[in-house]
Amino acid sequence: MKVGVIVGTYNTPEWLAKVFFGYEQQTDLDFHLIVADDGSGVETAQVIERFRQRGRLSLQHVWQQDSGFRKCGILNRAIASCDCDYLIFTDGDCIPRRDFVAVHKRRAKPKYFLAGSCQRLTLPISQAITEQDIASGRAFDGCWLLSQGLPLSTKHLRLFMGRWVAEVLNRITTTKGSFSGGNSSAWRADIERINGFDERMGHGGEDAELGYRLIHSGTRPIQIRHSAIVVHLEHERNYIDPESRARNLQIRTKTVRSRVAWTSFGIQKNPCSIDSVRPFDVKYPTDGHS
């Protein structure tokens, strides 16, 4: 099983460096890291090259020109550009715990996708976390994070659990497994069977919509939210657009009600609808932000 980790990113090079360092610490380093870059500037390309030169990660940079929030498009491009059998999806603001890849590989099962979630941090903690905190495991330790100012909440309980307790809670949780762009995985063949992400969608539930179509195609979710841990670094979200979110909701609602699995706006473009999807521009950035 050849595993690819697809990391979506846009102009957060400082956060991306911390994420890459987290992948350098993985207990299982047998994976290919594909950066799905939605139009970042030269600083992001420099971070990628710096970690490529370190030689610990197998890195691929897939880039498209900045033209607004087009994450679904660059994710489809990343899927099409790799030759991996199994794909883990996450973001460039999500630092993985050292067993993150190992958990996804261990729990992978034919005709299922794995549904995780993200542990959100505050902005001051996000800014303060160092490579040493990541390497030592402190960045994923509930007690240490509380001492740094993380608010006390039941949402943080997974940071205090051992492996076996986490596995039990995964099985008994009443939370339905949904596809999360920050922490989910699936077989590439299953994603291609539904034609990937719907490129009509902007920010807001675009990953969950893909999950619905996976379920409609016969691929079922397995909950791993308590055992596959990533901490989510806080940042501004200038790309949030109420109109886009409303349009996404309409698409998701139609997907759920019609129980459709295939999208005509995905990896393969429907000739009748291709004008409704902006084409990829895969020019590699060399001299700054376009």
PDB file of C-alpha atoms in Angstrom:
ATOM      1  CA  MET A   1       0.000   0.000   0.000  1.00  0.00           C
ATOM      2  CA  LYS A   2       1.608   3.237  -1.166  1.00  0.00           C
ATOM      3  CA  VAL A   3       0.392   6.066   1.070  1.00  0.00           C
ATOM      4  CA  GLY A   4       0.157   9.743   0.183  1.00  0.00           C
ATOM      5  CA  VAL A   5      -0.524  12.587   2.621  1.00  0.00           C
ATOM      6  CA  ILE A   6      -2.189  15.515   0.834  1.00  0.00           C
ATOM      7  CA  VAL A   7      -1.678  18.806   2.699  1.00  0.00           C
ATOM      8  CA  GLY A   8      -3.854  21.722   1.600  1.00  0.00           C
ATOM      9  CA  THR A   9      -2.254  25.141   2.110  1.00  0.00           C
ATOM     10  CA  TYR A  10      -2.525  28.818   1.259  1.00  0.00           C
ATOM     11  CA  ASN A  11      -0.035  31.487   2.376  1.00  0.00           C
ATOM     12  CA  THR A  12       0.739  30.234   5.894  1.00  0.00           C
ATOM     13  CA  PRO A  13       4.454  29.383   5.513  1.00  0.00           C
ATOM     14  CA  GLU A  14       5.233  29.695   9.250  1.00  0.00           C
ATOM     15  CA  TRP A  15       2.478  27.236  10.109  1.00  0.00           C
ATOM     16  CA  LEU A  16       3.422  24.943   7.212  1.00  0.00           C
ATOM     17  CA  ALA A  17       6.991  24.665   8.536  1.00  0.00           C
ATOM     18  CA  LYS A  18       5.657  23.439  11.903  1.00  0.00           C
ATOM     19  CA  VAL A  19       3.416  20.944  10.094  1.00  0.00           C
ATOM     20  CA  PHE A  20       6.338  19.610   8.032  1.00  0.00           C
ATOM     21  CA  PHE A  21       8.396  19.212  11.183  1.00  0.00           C
ATOM     22  CA  GLY A  22       5.548  17.158  12.636  1.00  0.00           C
ATOM     23  CA  TYR A  23       5.700  14.841   9.629  1.00  0.00           C
ATOM     24  CA  GLU A  24       9.457  14.487  10.038  1.00  0.00           C
ATOM     25  CA  GLN A  25       8.773  13.070  13.521  1.00  0.00           C
ATOM     26  CA  GLN A  26       6.376  10.343  12.377  1.00  0.00           C
ATOM     27  CA  THR A  27       7.003   6.823  13.660  1.00  0.00           C
ATOM     28  CA  ASP A  28       6.133   5.587  10.155  1.00  0.00           C
ATOM     29  CA  LEU A  29       7.939   7.599   7.469  1.00  0.00           C
ATOM     30  CA  ASP A  30       6.888   5.396   4.558  1.00  0.00           C
ATOM     31  CA  PHE A  31       4.616   7.945   2.871  1.00  0.00           C
ATOM     32  CA  HIS A  32       4.692  10.567   0.131  1.00  0.00           C
ATOM     33  CA  LEU A  33       3.815  14.157   1.115  1.00  0.00           C
ATOM     34  CA  ILE A  34       1.900  16.122  -1.537  1.00  0.00           C
ATOM     35  CA  VAL A  35       1.409  19.848  -0.904  1.00  0.00           C
ATOM     36  CA  ALA A  36      -1.832  21.048  -2.548  1.00  0.00           C
ATOM     37  CA  ASP A  37      -1.109  24.770  -2.796  1.00  0.00           C
ATOM     38  CA  ASP A  38      -4.025  27.075  -3.653  1.00  0.00           C
ATOM     39  CA  GLY A  39      -1.863  29.925  -4.960  1.00  0.00           C
ATOM     40  CA  SER A  40       0.647  30.727  -2.208  1.00  0.00           C
ATOM     41  CA  GLY A  41       3.587  33.058  -2.773  1.00  0.00           C
ATOM     42  CA  VAL A  42       7.301  32.399  -2.917  1.00  0.00           C
ATOM     43  CA  GLU A  43       7.648  32.096   0.884  1.00  0.00           C
ATOM     44  CA  THR A  44       5.689  28.837   0.842  1.00  0.00           C
ATOM     45  CA  ALA A  45       7.800  27.492  -2.041  1.00  0.00           C
ATOM     46  CA  GLN A  46      10.921  28.329  -0.027  1.00  0.00           C
ATOM     47  CA  VAL A  47       9.652  26.423   3.020  1.00  0.00           C
ATOM     48  CA  ILE A  48       8.902  23.396   0.842  1.00  0.00           C
ATOM     49  CA  GLU A  49      12.361  23.508  -0.740  1.00  0.00           C
ATOM     50  CA  ARG A  50      14.033  23.879   2.663  1.00  0.00           C
ATOM     51  CA  PHE A  51      12.372  20.720   3.962  1.00  0.00           C
ATOM     52  CA  ARG A  52      13.025  18.893   0.699  1.00  0.00           C
ATOM     53  CA  GLN A  53      16.731  19.637   1.119  1.00  0.00           C
ATOM     54  CA  ARG A  54      16.660  18.197   4.646  1.00  0.00           C
ATOM     55  CA  GLY A  55      15.973  14.847   2.958  1.00  0.00           C
ATOM     56  CA  ARG A  56      13.658  13.322   5.551  1.00  0.00           C
ATOM     57  CA  LEU A  57      10.407  13.776   3.621  1.00  0.00           C
ATOM     58  CA  SER A  58       9.390  12.762   0.104  1.00  0.00           C
ATOM     59  CA  LEU A  59       7.838  16.062  -1.009  1.00  0.00           C
ATOM     60  CA  GLN A  60       5.792  17.059  -4.051  1.00  0.00           C
ATOM     61  CA  HIS A  61       4.487  20.615  -4.613  1.00  0.00           C
ATOM     62  CA  VAL A  62       1.303  20.984  -6.681  1.00  0.00           C
ATOM     63  CA  TRP A  63       0.428  24.661  -7.236  1.00  0.00           C
ATOM     64  CA  GLN A  64      -2.270  26.677  -8.961  1.00  0.00           C
ATOM     65  CA  GLN A  65      -2.584  30.412  -9.545  1.00  0.00           C
ATOM     66  CA  ASP A  66      -4.274  32.437  -6.806  1.00  0.00           C
ATOM     67  CA  SER A  67      -7.829  33.181  -7.946  1.00  0.00           C
ATOM     68  CA  GLY A  68      -9.828  33.070  -4.745  1.00  0.00           C
ATOM     69  CA  PHE A  69     -10.655  30.022  -2.638  1.00  0.00           C
ATOM     70  CA  ARG A  70     -10.278  27.030  -4.978  1.00  0.00           C
ATOM     71  CA  LYS A  71      -9.209  24.351  -2.550  1.00  0.00           C
ATOM     72  CA  CYS A  72     -11.338  21.653  -4.178  1.00  0.00           C
ATOM     73  CA  GLY A  73      -9.604  22.248  -7.486  1.00  0.00           C
ATOM     74  CA  ILE A  74      -6.075  21.953  -6.156  1.00  0.00           C
ATOM     75  CA  LEU A  75      -6.996  18.862  -4.121  1.00  0.00           C
ATOM     76  CA  ASN A  76      -8.261  17.201  -7.301  1.00  0.00           C
ATOM     77  CA  ARG A  77      -5.052  18.165  -9.051  1.00  0.00           C
ATOM     78  CA  ALA A  78      -3.022  16.664  -6.202  1.00  0.00           C
ATOM     79  CA  ILE A  79      -5.026  13.429  -6.351  1.00  0.00           C
ATOM     80  CA  ALA A  80      -4.521  13.162 -10.107  1.00  0.00           C
ATOM     81  CA  SER A  81      -0.790  13.937  -9.883  1.00  0.00           C
ATOM     82  CA  CYS A  82       0.199  11.140  -7.500  1.00  0.00           C
ATOM     83  CA  ASP A  83       0.370   7.364  -7.840  1.00  0.00           C
ATOM     84  CA  CYS A  84      -0.548   6.467  -4.255  1.00  0.00           C
ATOM     85  CA  ASP A  85      -3.049   3.754  -3.342  1.00  0.00           C
ATOM     86  CA  TYR A  86      -4.256   5.347  -0.129  1.00  0.00           C
ATOM     87  CA  LEU A  87      -4.633   9.070   0.612  1.00  0.00           C
ATOM     88  CA  ILE A  88      -4.618  10.925   3.934  1.00  0.00           C
ATOM     89  CA  PHE A  89      -6.083  14.440   3.755  1.00  0.00           C
ATOM     90  CA  THR A  90      -5.046  17.235   6.094  1.00  0.00           C
ATOM     91  CA  ASP A  91      -4.204  20.950   6.082  1.00  0.00           C
ATOM     92  CA  GLY A  92      -1.125  23.122   6.331  1.00  0.00           C
ATOM     93  CA  ASP A  93      -2.252  24.395   9.733  1.00  0.00           C
ATOM     94  CA  CYS A  94      -2.646  20.941  11.345  1.00  0.00           C
ATOM     95  CA  ILE A  95       0.417  19.512  13.138  1.00  0.00           C
ATOM     96  CA  PRO A  96       0.259  15.699  13.355  1.00  0.00           C
ATOM     97  CA  ARG A  97       1.133  13.734  16.463  1.00  0.00           C
ATOM     98  CA  ARG A  98       4.005  11.334  15.844  1.00  0.00           C
ATOM     99  CA  ASP A  99       1.660   8.330  15.365  1.00  0.00           C
ATOM    100  CA  PHE A 100      -0.760  10.111  13.007  1.00  0.00           C
ATOM    101  CA  VAL A 101       0.274   8.370   9.774  1.00  0.00           C
ATOM    102  CA  ALA A 102       0.657   5.030  11.559  1.00  0.00           C
ATOM    103  CA  VAL A 103      -2.914   5.229  12.924  1.00  0.00           C
ATOM    104  CA  HIS A 104      -4.376   5.939   9.478  1.00  0.00           C
ATOM    105  CA  LYS A 105      -2.383   3.124   7.903  1.00  0.00           C
ATOM    106  CA  ARG A 106      -3.264   0.668  10.658  1.00  0.00           C
ATOM    107  CA  ARG A 107      -6.990   1.393  10.485  1.00  0.00           C
ATOM    108  CA  ALA A 108      -7.285   1.516   6.665  1.00  0.00           C
ATOM    109  CA  LYS A 109      -9.876  -0.980   5.450  1.00  0.00           C
ATOM    110  CA  PRO A 110     -11.315  -1.687   1.963  1.00  0.00           C
ATOM    111  CA  LYS A 111     -14.580   0.135   1.174  1.00  0.00           C
ATOM    112  CA  TYR A 112     -14.243   2.365   4.240  1.00  0.00           C
ATOM    113  CA  PHE A 113     -12.914   5.865   4.818  1.00  0.00           C
ATOM    114  CA  LEU A 114     -11.466   7.100   8.097  1.00  0.00           C
ATOM    115  CA  ALA A 115     -13.055  10.120   9.764  1.00  0.00           C
ATOM    116  CA  GLY A 116     -10.935  12.137  12.182  1.00  0.00           C
ATOM    117  CA  SER A 117     -11.105  15.667  13.542  1.00  0.00           C
ATOM    118  CA  CYS A 118      -8.825  18.513  14.661  1.00  0.00           C
ATOM    119  CA  GLN A 119      -7.924  19.787  18.117  1.00  0.00           C
ATOM    120  CA  ARG A 120      -8.083  23.571  17.850  1.00  0.00           C
ATOM    121  CA  LEU A 121      -5.559  25.741  19.660  1.00  0.00           C
ATOM    122  CA  THR A 122      -5.616  29.422  20.559  1.00  0.00           C
ATOM    123  CA  LEU A 123      -3.592  31.921  18.554  1.00  0.00           C
ATOM    124  CA  PRO A 124      -1.035  32.581  21.352  1.00  0.00           C
ATOM    125  CA  ILE A 125      -0.362  28.844  21.747  1.00  0.00           C
ATOM    126  CA  SER A 126      -0.168  28.413  17.963  1.00  0.00           C
ATOM    127  CA  GLN A 127       2.450  31.139  17.750  1.00  0.00           C
ATOM    128  CA  ALA A 128       4.436  29.836  20.731  1.00  0.00           C
ATOM    129  CA  ILE A 129       4.732  26.152  19.748  1.00  0.00           C
ATOM    130  CA  THR A 130       8.312  25.287  18.786  1.00  0.00           C
ATOM    131  CA  GLU A 131       9.974  22.387  17.023  1.00  0.00           C
ATOM    132  CA  GLN A 132      11.115  21.134  20.425  1.00  0.00           C
ATOM    133  CA  ASP A 133       7.509  21.130  21.659  1.00  0.00           C
ATOM    134  CA  ILE A 134       6.530  19.048  18.627  1.00  0.00           C
ATOM    135  CA  ALA A 135       9.468  16.638  18.875  1.00  0.00           C
ATOM    136  CA  SER A 136       8.993  16.076  22.622  1.00  0.00           C
ATOM    137  CA  GLY A 137       5.239  15.539  22.244  1.00  0.00           C
ATOM    138  CA  ARG A 138       4.331  18.459  24.525  1.00  0.00           C
ATOM    139  CA  ALA A 139       2.337  20.071  21.717  1.00  0.00           C
ATOM    140  CA  PHE A 140      -0.147  17.155  21.939  1.00  0.00           C
ATOM    141  CA  ASP A 141      -0.192  16.779  25.730  1.00  0.00           C
ATOM    142  CA  GLY A 142      -3.382  18.013  27.354  1.00  0.00           C
ATOM    143  CA  CYS A 143      -1.792  19.008  30.655  1.00  0.00           C
ATOM    144  CA  TRP A 144       0.953  21.024  28.950  1.00  0.00           C
ATOM    145  CA  LEU A 145      -1.503  22.763  26.640  1.00  0.00           C
ATOM    146  CA  LEU A 146      -3.720  23.677  29.597  1.00  0.00           C
ATOM    147  CA  SER A 147      -0.678  25.147  31.339  1.00  0.00           C
ATOM    148  CA  GLN A 148      -0.119  27.288  28.228  1.00  0.00           C
ATOM    149  CA  GLY A 149      -3.633  28.712  28.361  1.00  0.00           C
ATOM    150  CA  LEU A 150      -5.787  26.256  26.414  1.00  0.00           C
ATOM    151  CA  PRO A 151      -9.362  26.635  27.780  1.00  0.00           C
ATOM    152  CA  LEU A 152     -10.656  23.673  29.765  1.00  0.00           C
ATOM    153  CA  SER A 153     -13.258  21.823  27.696  1.00  0.00           C
ATOM    154  CA  THR A 154     -14.599  18.328  27.157  1.00  0.00           C
ATOM    155  CA  LYS A 155     -13.521  18.768  23.522  1.00  0.00           C
ATOM    156  CA  HIS A 156      -9.917  18.362  24.702  1.00  0.00           C
ATOM    157  CA  LEU A 157     -10.370  14.992  26.426  1.00  0.00           C
ATOM    158  CA  ARG A 158      -8.728  13.103  23.557  1.00  0.00           C
ATOM    159  CA  LEU A 159      -5.433  14.795  24.493  1.00  0.00           C
ATOM    160  CA  PHE A 160      -5.437  12.933  27.836  1.00  0.00           C
ATOM    161  CA  MET A 161      -6.207   9.423  26.534  1.00  0.00           C
ATOM    162  CA  GLY A 162      -4.013   6.419  25.985  1.00  0.00           C
ATOM    163  CA  ARG A 163      -4.279   4.318  22.832  1.00  0.00           C
ATOM    164  CA  TRP A 164      -6.675   1.677  24.137  1.00  0.00           C
ATOM    165  CA  VAL A 165      -9.073   4.131  25.764  1.00  0.00           C
ATOM    166  CA  ALA A 166      -9.091   6.123  22.535  1.00  0.00           C
ATOM    167  CA  GLU A 167      -9.897   3.029  20.474  1.00  0.00           C
ATOM    168  CA  VAL A 168     -12.804   2.132  22.780  1.00  0.00           C
ATOM    169  CA  LEU A 169     -14.221   5.646  22.557  1.00  0.00           C
ATOM    170  CA  ASN A 170     -13.910   5.591  18.774  1.00  0.00           C
ATOM    171  CA  ARG A 171     -16.175   2.563  18.740  1.00  0.00           C
ATOM    172  CA  ILE A 172     -18.813   3.771  21.210  1.00  0.00           C
ATOM    173  CA  THR A 173     -19.039   7.443  20.205  1.00  0.00           C
ATOM    174  CA  THR A 174     -22.439   8.581  18.968  1.00  0.00           C
ATOM    175  CA  THR A 175     -20.837  11.193  16.707  1.00  0.00           C
ATOM    176  CA  LYS A 176     -21.324  10.185  13.089  1.00  0.00           C
ATOM    177  CA  GLY A 177     -18.151   9.897  11.046  1.00  0.00           C
ATOM    178  CA  SER A 178     -17.882  12.693   8.486  1.00  0.00           C
ATOM    179  CA  PHE A 179     -15.096  13.488   6.052  1.00  0.00           C
ATOM    180  CA  SER A 180     -12.924  16.281   7.452  1.00  0.00           C
ATOM    181  CA  GLY A 181     -10.389  18.060   5.259  1.00  0.00           C
ATOM    182  CA  GLY A 182      -8.049  18.380   8.231  1.00  0.00           C
ATOM    183  CA  ASN A 183      -7.984  14.708   9.222  1.00  0.00           C
ATOM    184  CA  SER A 184      -9.492  11.988   7.032  1.00  0.00           C
ATOM    185  CA  SER A 185      -8.300   9.271   4.682  1.00  0.00           C
ATOM    186  CA  ALA A 186      -9.641   7.049   1.925  1.00  0.00           C
ATOM    187  CA  TRP A 187      -8.612   4.720  -0.865  1.00  0.00           C
ATOM    188  CA  ARG A 188      -7.735   6.643  -3.992  1.00  0.00           C
ATOM    189  CA  ALA A 189      -9.879   4.288  -6.079  1.00  0.00           C
ATOM    190  CA  ASP A 190     -12.927   5.127  -3.951  1.00  0.00           C
ATOM    191  CA  ILE A 191     -12.320   8.871  -4.364  1.00  0.00           C
ATOM    192  CA  GLU A 192     -11.841   8.528  -8.117  1.00  0.00           C
ATOM    193  CA  ARG A 193     -15.038   6.473  -8.301  1.00  0.00           C
ATOM    194  CA  ILE A 194     -17.016   9.548  -7.199  1.00  0.00           C
ATOM    195  CA  ASN A 195     -14.811  11.949  -9.251  1.00  0.00           C
ATOM    196  CA  GLY A 196     -13.153  13.657  -6.294  1.00  0.00           C
ATOM    197  CA  PHE A 197     -14.093  17.029  -4.839  1.00  0.00           C
ATOM    198  CA  ASP A 198     -16.833  19.216  -6.331  1.00  0.00           C
ATOM    199  CA  GLU A 199     -15.030  22.280  -7.710  1.00  0.00           C
ATOM    200  CA  ARG A 200     -18.127  24.461  -7.621  1.00  0.00           C
ATOM    201  CA  MET A 201     -17.717  24.637  -3.859  1.00  0.00           C
ATOM    202  CA  GLY A 202     -15.873  27.346  -1.973  1.00  0.00           C
ATOM    203  CA  HIS A 203     -15.133  27.395   1.753  1.00  0.00           C
ATOM    204  CA  GLY A 204     -17.622  25.705   4.048  1.00  0.00           C
ATOM    205  CA  GLY A 205     -18.427  22.002   4.151  1.00  0.00           C
ATOM    206  CA  GLU A 206     -16.764  21.098   0.858  1.00  0.00           C
ATOM    207  CA  ASP A 207     -15.041  18.142   2.514  1.00  0.00           C
ATOM    208  CA  ALA A 208     -18.233  16.887   4.162  1.00  0.00           C
ATOM    209  CA  GLU A 209     -19.963  16.920   0.757  1.00  0.00           C
ATOM    210  CA  LEU A 210     -17.329  14.538  -0.598  1.00  0.00           C
ATOM    211  CA  GLY A 211     -17.953  12.321   2.425  1.00  0.00           C
ATOM    212  CA  TYR A 212     -21.674  12.126   1.653  1.00  0.00           C
ATOM    213  CA  ARG A 213     -20.921  11.011  -1.890  1.00  0.00           C
ATOM    214  CA  LEU A 214     -18.461   8.408  -0.631  1.00  0.00           C
ATOM    215  CA  ILE A 215     -21.223   6.991   1.565  1.00  0.00           C
ATOM    216  CA  HIS A 216     -23.683   7.042  -1.341  1.00  0.00           C
ATOM    217  CA  SER A 217     -21.178   5.057  -3.409  1.00  0.00           C
ATOM    218  CA  GLY A 218     -21.014   2.351  -0.723  1.00  0.00           C
ATOM    219  CA  THR A 219     -17.896   3.530   1.147  1.00  0.00           C
ATOM    220  CA  ARG A 220     -18.618   3.724   4.883  1.00  0.00           C
ATOM    221  CA  PRO A 221     -16.967   5.847   7.604  1.00  0.00           C
ATOM    222  CA  ILE A 222     -14.872   4.565  10.499  1.00  0.00           C
ATOM    223  CA  GLN A 223     -14.532   6.976  13.408  1.00  0.00           C
ATOM    224  CA  ILE A 224     -10.932   7.651  14.522  1.00  0.00           C
ATOM    225  CA  ARG A 225     -11.373  11.104  16.086  1.00  0.00           C
ATOM    226  CA  HIS A 226      -9.928   9.995  19.446  1.00  0.00           C
ATOM    227  CA  SER A 227      -6.805   8.245  18.143  1.00  0.00           C
ATOM    228  CA  ALA A 228      -5.590  10.153  15.043  1.00  0.00           C
ATOM    229  CA  ILE A 229      -4.497  13.431  16.628  1.00  0.00           C
ATOM    230  CA  VAL A 230      -3.662  16.712  14.935  1.00  0.00           C
ATOM    231  CA  VAL A 231      -3.553  20.110  16.635  1.00  0.00           C
ATOM    232  CA  HIS A 232      -5.009  22.936  14.564  1.00  0.00           C
ATOM    233  CA  LEU A 233      -3.073  26.213  14.563  1.00  0.00           C
ATOM    234  CA  GLU A 234      -5.256  29.303  14.764  1.00  0.00           C
ATOM    235  CA  HIS A 235      -5.084  31.980  12.032  1.00  0.00           C
ATOM    236  CA  GLU A 236      -7.151  34.586  10.204  1.00  0.00           C
ATOM    237  CA  ARG A 237      -9.702  33.374   7.649  1.00  0.00           C
ATOM    238  CA  ASN A 238     -10.013  36.152   5.112  1.00  0.00           C
ATOM    239  CA  TYR A 239     -11.476  33.739   2.576  1.00  0.00           C
ATOM    240  CA  ILE A 240     -14.778  33.199   4.443  1.00  0.00           C
ATOM    241  CA  ASP A 241     -17.625  34.288   2.186  1.00  0.00           C
ATOM    242  CA  PRO A 242     -21.294  34.060   3.329  1.00  0.00           C
ATOM    243  CA  GLU A 243     -22.514  33.739  -0.255  1.00  0.00           C
ATOM    244  CA  SER A 244     -20.120  30.884  -0.901  1.00  0.00           C
ATOM    245  CA  ARG A 245     -21.188  29.102   2.271  1.00  0.00           C
ATOM    246  CA  ALA A 246     -24.855  29.465   1.303  1.00  0.00           C
ATOM    247  CA  ARG A 247     -24.122  28.051  -2.165  1.00  0.00           C
ATOM    248  CA  ASN A 248     -22.197  25.172  -0.597  1.00  0.00           C
ATOM    249  CA  LEU A 249     -25.141  24.401   1.666  1.00  0.00           C
ATOM    250  CA  GLN A 250     -27.431  24.178  -1.352  1.00  0.00           C
ATOM    251  CA  ILE A 251     -25.049  21.766  -3.081  1.00  0.00           C
ATOM    252  CA  ARG A 252     -24.660  19.616   0.053  1.00  0.00           C
ATOM    253  CA  THR A 253     -28.414  19.530   0.597  1.00  0.00           C
ATOM    254  CA  LYS A 254     -28.987  18.407  -2.988  1.00  0.00           C
ATOM    255  CA  THR A 255     -26.260  15.756  -2.619  1.00  0.00           C
ATOM    256  CA  VAL A 256     -27.878  14.359   0.525  1.00  0.00           C
ATOM    257  CA  ARG A 257     -31.426  14.380  -0.823  1.00  0.00           C
ATOM    258  CA  SER A 258     -30.590  12.909  -4.222  1.00  0.00           C
ATOM    259  CA  ARG A 259     -28.085  10.415  -2.791  1.00  0.00           C
ATOM    260  CA  VAL A 260     -25.822  11.180  -5.736  1.00  0.00           C
ATOM    261  CA  ALA A 261     -22.274   9.786  -5.697  1.00  0.00           C
ATOM    262  CA  TRP A 262     -20.688  11.241  -8.848  1.00  0.00           C
ATOM    263  CA  THR A 263     -19.985  14.942  -9.425  1.00  0.00           C
ATOM    264  CA  SER A 264     -19.569  16.323 -12.927  1.00  0.00           C
ATOM    265  CA  PHE A 265     -17.390  19.101 -11.479  1.00  0.00           C
ATOM    266  CA  GLY A 266     -14.539  16.954 -10.180  1.00  0.00           C
ATOM    267  CA  ILE A 267     -11.302  15.376 -11.402  1.00  0.00           C
ATOM    268  CA  GLN A 268     -12.852  14.520 -14.750  1.00  0.00           C
ATOM    269  CA  LYS A 269     -14.805  17.427 -16.209  1.00  0.00           C
ATOM    270  CA  ASN A 270     -18.197  16.962 -17.835  1.00  0.00           C
ATOM    271  CA  PRO A 271     -17.909  18.575 -21.302  1.00  0.00           C
ATOM    272  CA  CYS A 272     -21.342  20.150 -20.819  1.00  0.00           C
ATOM    273  CA  SER A 273     -20.363  21.841 -17.555  1.00  0.00           C
ATOM    274  CA  ILE A 274     -16.655  22.531 -17.931  1.00  0.00           C
ATOM    275  CA  ASP A 275     -17.272  26.264 -18.510  1.00  0.00           C
ATOM    276  CA  SER A 276     -18.677  26.462 -14.982  1.00  0.00           C
ATOM    277  CA  VAL A 277     -15.350  25.342 -13.495  1.00  0.00           C
ATOM    278  CA  ARG A 278     -12.268  27.523 -13.656  1.00  0.00           C
ATOM    279  CA  PRO A 279      -9.356  25.604 -15.225  1.00  0.00           C
ATOM    280  CA  PHE A 280      -6.159  24.770 -13.404  1.00  0.00           C
ATOM    281  CA  ASP A 281      -3.053  26.834 -13.816  1.00  0.00           C
ATOM    282  CA  VAL A 282      -0.167  24.615 -12.724  1.00  0.00           C
ATOM    283  CA  LYS A 283       2.645  27.092 -13.338  1.00  0.00           C
ATOM    284  CA  TYR A 284       5.172  26.785 -10.527  1.00  0.00           C
ATOM    285  CA  PRO A 285       5.827  30.048  -8.640  1.00  0.00           C
ATOM    286  CA  THR A 286       9.395  31.257  -9.029  1.00  0.00           C
ATOM    287  CA  ASP A 287       9.397  34.967  -8.369  1.00  0.00           C
ATOM    288  CA  GLY A 288       6.716  35.864  -5.889  1.00  0.00           C
ATOM    289  CA  HIS A 289       2.963  35.786  -5.489  1.00  0.00           C
ATOM    290  CA  SER A 290       1.004  36.029  -8.732  1.00  0.00           C
TER     291      SER A 290
END
